Amino acid sequence: MALLEVENLRTDFTTDQGTVYAVRDVSFSIEQGEALGIVGESGSGKSQTMYSIIGLLADNGIVTANKIVFDGQDIVPGNFANKKAYENTMKDIRGNSMAMIFQDPMTFLNPIMKIGAQLTEPIMNHNKVTEKEAHELALELMRKVGIPSPEKRINQYPFEFSGGMRQRIIIAIALANNPKLIIADEPTTALDVTIQAQVLELIDELKKNSGSSVIMITHDLGVVAKLCDRIAIMYGGKIVEIGTDKEIFYDPKHPYTKGLLNCIANPDDDDDKDLEPIAGSPPDLLNPPKGCPFVDRCPDALRVCKEYQPDATKFSDTHQCSCWLHYEKAVKE
Amino acid sequence: MSEKPILSVRNLKTYFDVTKGLFSKKQIVKAVDDVSFDVLENETFGLVGESGCGKTTLGRTIVKLYEPEAGSIEFMGTDIAHLKGAELKSFRKDMQMIFQDPYASLNPRMTVGEIIKEPMIIHNIYNTDQEREERVVELLRIVGLKPDHIRRYPAEFSGGQRQRIGIARALAVNPKFIVCDEPISALDVSIQAQVINLLKNIQKEMGLSYLFIAHDLSMVKHISDRIGVMYLGHMVEMGKSDDVYHRPLHPYTTALLSAIPIPDPDTAKTKQRILLEGEIPSPINPPAGCPFSTRCPKASERCRKEMPQPIEVGGRMVACHLYER
Ligand SMILES: Nc1ncnc2c1ncn2[C@@H]1O[C@H](COP(=O)(O)OP(=O)(O)OP(=O)(O)O)[C@@H](O)[C@H]1O
Ligand SMILES: Nc1ncnc2c1ncn2[C@@H]1O[C@H](COP(=O)(O)OP(=O)(O)OP(=O)(O)O)[C@@H](O)[C@H]1O
Ligand code: SF4
Ligand code: SF4
Ligand SMILES: [Mg+2]
Ligand SMILES: [Mg+2]
């Protein structure tokens, strides 16, 4: 059984300008021990998909779904008796079997609380341990994520840590209760390359050693190539293609995926190959296109694309893509 | 690309005094410390290095936004390092800058037309407003925007479009040399390629030289003819981009390259990486000897005492004791 299963997740935001359709019928699942990458441009709905699942959505957001099952438990917000019951359940899950790592560690760390306290708190909240035992566990976690001289560091405040060190602390907090699922939202975007390499290596090791599943949100195709077993490509609030790392990189089916792969520079490749940018810019989710979200930028668009949304076509047990080009009956001119 | 330098920087130093209280010990950040390099006509010189190594400071010192502590900046044959006032102004027109943040660098209360026109007015290069207007329309076309965008405000544009406005503004006065300070870092992958291709095409058409600053090594290699690698205010290696990328000499360059996540699952998952220990030291108390000695896997006793001087090795510059004979 999958660790997390999501079916037809929709997230709408009510704003003064109207409704923002941020996540539009997203379905995917993840197995224990697996790393899934979610790639897509800014505003494509990557973060809101995850916030909707873990219950950290802004107040103006509404989530509906046919199914969100985590570790055997139904966590569709609408299936709870009331908001309070939902929030309590999610709070419990979040500190425990599901953990989140954010792009900016300072949105998560309390600036006026010592690092030690921020580590021991989640441990004590979810386990029956003494303060001393929690302190020992905290030191062990700090060692595990590679913080030098943890005995000294544990008494310091976040501002005394560099960006890379703060991100390690966040990872240590996330690991405190051996989560089954770690959701990382651009965890290395703000870091330097050599520090990014350290943090990625750390996440990879933890995944391999602890058997946790990882969902990695990023717009860096290098990061998913390194870390992920499967990759979902998001565009305009939808998953337009999903497959194994090899299926996505070596046999992409969706014109957006193909475009994305053609406009990155692979420094190993021969140099003078020109990049092929994708013209135009992403759709406005306040007024999403009626048909395929990519239609305004797609070089291969068909007649049907503007009016109707394409269904998913299956290429293998793991690989599927939503595009009319792969639909037999669609008229190709 | 010619062999003639448009810009020759020699032993350039830019320091910041960051002493806190009146009676505290003096604290100096040596943001750029004894840097020398050339940018040739029609060339793109890529500058890479991690946050805080001095790339922006170097770029701003060259276009004379910052006063250098010492050294020379020879631009089109004249040392502008210490020029001021009217003498400097005639050079300002020829060197422009494109910034990282397409949101913060444009005045939100000015229309696109006004933004692009402003440098023309400052440098007095067209006589009538109609001429300026015509040039703005032409520039909008060059950067791939529409003539009717001229009356709109920056807030109505996406990140990539705003970066195009910034580029049009930089081109407005027909410069010879542009410092591009992380012009694509804030943009989406699909938009980055648009801007990179635009910069390349403009260079071909107008014969421009670029100093291209970035920490994305893949893009830097793609756009640059030569690359310089900075660490803690020093230029540690410099050479043709293929050479630097495929045969790095300096241990820091080697580590930096091995840290790039390659967008190819087979390579990325099998590649052995050199993981550097620790972080970049504080520029206020840089290590004695080689600036990289605290993290260098090949550091010796000598490295912790003696600063390596830049030397030439096979047509390249490297500053590391390993290559001294
Ligand atoms: N509280 C909110 N109210 C209204 N719209 C919102 C709200 N939060 C997010 N959105 C919108 O939802 C859409 C999806 O946002 P999301 O944060 O998921 O994007 P993303 O893919 O994570 O992008 P990025 O790469 O920039 O982080 C965007 O159009 C965003 O503007
Ligand atoms: N105005 C200033 N006053 C004091 N110190 C400064 C100033 N500007 C830069 N510095 C310091 O000089 C050093 C070099 O900074 P600089 O901004 O040039 O680095 P950078 O290589 O451009 O980094 P990034 O990749 O983060 O943009 C840093 O240690 C920085 O803190
Ligand atoms: S459905 Fe049509 S517009 Fe959308 S990606 Fe496929 S061909 Fe292009
Ligand atoms: S001089 Fe020494 S410490 Fe510096 S890079 Fe070379 S080997 Fe490493
Ligand atoms: Mg996001
Ligand atoms: Mg900078």
PDB file of C-alpha atoms and ligand atoms in Angstrom, chain B residues 250-251 290 292-293 296 298-300 303 308 319-322, ligand 4:
ATOM      1  CA  HIS B 250      42.652  25.047  -8.475  1.00  0.00           C
ATOM      2  CA  PRO B 251      41.286  22.714  -5.756  1.00  0.00           C
ATOM      3  CA  CYS B 290      45.918  30.709   1.168  1.00  0.00           C
ATOM      4  CA  PHE B 292      41.082  28.347   0.755  1.00  0.00           C
ATOM      5  CA  SER B 293      43.412  26.572   3.203  1.00  0.00           C
ATOM      6  CA  CYS B 296      41.193  22.613   0.942  1.00  0.00           C
ATOM      7  CA  LYS B 298      45.228  19.365  -0.403  1.00  0.00           C
ATOM      8  CA  ALA B 299      46.339  22.033   2.043  1.00  0.00           C
ATOM      9  CA  SER B 300      49.845  21.725   3.491  1.00  0.00           C
ATOM     10  CA  CYS B 303      49.452  26.897   2.572  1.00  0.00           C
ATOM     11  CA  PRO B 308      50.020  31.763  -3.201  1.00  0.00           C
ATOM     12  CA  ALA B 319      46.881  30.907  -7.542  1.00  0.00           C
ATOM     13  CA  CYS B 320      47.862  27.734  -5.689  1.00  0.00           C
ATOM     14  CA  HIS B 321      51.133  26.435  -4.260  1.00  0.00           C
ATOM     15  CA  LEU B 322      50.605  23.065  -5.940  1.00  0.00           C
TER      16      LEU B 322
HETATM   17  S1  SF4 C   4      47.544  26.907  -1.981  1.00  0.00           S
HETATM   18 FE1  SF4 C   4      47.316  25.113  -0.668  1.00  0.00          FE
HETATM   19  S2  SF4 C   4      45.411  25.491   0.456  1.00  0.00           S
HETATM   20 FE2  SF4 C   4      45.459  26.902  -1.250  1.00  0.00          FE
HETATM   21  S3  SF4 C   4      44.343  25.848  -2.838  1.00  0.00           S
HETATM   22 FE3  SF4 C   4      46.498  25.365  -3.183  1.00  0.00          FE
HETATM   23  S4  SF4 C   4      46.826  23.475  -2.061  1.00  0.00           S
HETATM   24 FE4  SF4 C   4      44.893  24.290  -1.343  1.00  0.00          FE
END
